């Protein structure tokens, strides 16, 4: 969109105004200038708003009755190099799955042509499903991670991209020394910052406690502080993993290791967190670190049921993650469904337990994700001043996932989207005001 022209979207608008409350505008408008939202209101106040903002030049996008304008979806945890394995190899739990399937695939990313092919595919696929922001684990290889950065920039997605740090536990050809780990990570950070993109940032990515020694984790924390970087890793996903961490480190709990290494900051996002204790949750809450809830992966790898309600009660920020290829699907729409299912399963036999519903899952996939990634000053909902990251959803597309055989109001359209939607229903995708699908 040209900077000096305005675009006015009119129709059904739904967003998570604050956690966990939904604002629905059945007949609403949003005015976008450049990358930013400059107004949102009921249609009857459009003329008055145009006058107040002295808008003389504009274009209009008018939504149909079967369409909805919603904020872009946020994937807080996805492994780009694992995409070729999506839907494969769910016969083993985490630690065996990593050894048998995952490290061997990731080791192939020393090949930059292969990297380009996969990364273009995963970025286009996730954008197609409406993921406007993705928090990516890359591979161990710095140059391959830059290929991922280039794919993201080329296709116009908002992203955090991390080069994995890993000095042990994997095959010889897929390990680095602690010295290499630090120098390659710092070079990667500088290379990404040199792109001078508002949308793509580097993120420090020690794979998980079992992959790196404490001293390296401490040095990575120093880098995070030097460059004011986000940090991502995995925590408490699988019971054998938790036991092994407790044997390998001097600690009471898994989270103590990251705490000791100074890796728990208010820009840290930890994937899974299924088996965290009350004390660990208190620690994460105090530190402002967040959880990427990856319900599909937790089922596929038989890791357990993560209780999102409990995380929220401890005031820990939560977003949704696909965790491809621990999760089978690159779709956050699927992750919303899976989050609802997990919560319902946790509620069986507990009459006082309030499971999350499709609207809560929508909040997690939008504003929840933005808060978890500390990007809620920029994205997550349609507050004036934020970037316009948005989707036009149509629940009545020919040959689509849904046969819309009766008229639905805006909230019913959202229900249908969460329970039945797929990429065919995501008809337009905007990131920072740019139409990218
Ligand atoms: N823990 C350490 N590495 C991984 C990974 O690649 N996927 C998942 N799901 N958990 C991990
Ligand atoms: Fe993961």
mmCIF file of C-alpha atoms in Angstrom, residues 5 12 34 59 64 82 96 177 195 211 239 254 299 311 352 370 381 390 421:
data_model
loop_
_atom_site.group_PDB
_atom_site.id
_atom_site.type_symbol
_atom_site.label_atom_id
_atom_site.label_comp_id
_atom_site.label_asym_id
_atom_site.label_seq_id
_atom_site.Cartn_x
_atom_site.Cartn_y
_atom_site.Cartn_z
ATOM 1 C CA UNK A 5 -3.226 6.405 0.523
ATOM 2 C CA UNK A 12 -17.430 -8.324 9.936
ATOM 3 C CA UNK A 34 0.967 2.280 5.138
ATOM 4 C CA UNK A 59 -9.384 2.602 -1.587
ATOM 5 C CA UNK A 64 -18.931 -10.204 1.892
ATOM 6 C CA UNK A 82 11.722 -30.411 9.916
ATOM 7 C CA UNK A 96 14.273 -41.562 20.351
ATOM 8 C CA UNK A 177 32.057 -26.952 19.348
ATOM 9 C CA UNK A 195 19.172 -6.902 6.586
ATOM 10 C CA UNK A 211 22.099 -30.241 23.820
ATOM 11 C CA UNK A 239 9.296 -37.212 31.330
ATOM 12 C CA UNK A 254 14.527 -28.227 34.832
ATOM 13 C CA UNK A 299 -0.116 -35.814 21.155
ATOM 14 C CA UNK A 311 -0.289 -21.700 32.977
ATOM 15 C CA UNK A 352 -15.126 -27.417 38.301
ATOM 16 C CA UNK A 370 1.936 -11.655 20.357
ATOM 17 C CA UNK A 381 -5.091 -7.366 17.563
ATOM 18 C CA UNK A 390 -4.679 -9.445 9.163
ATOM 19 C CA UNK A 421 -11.207 -23.915 8.447
#
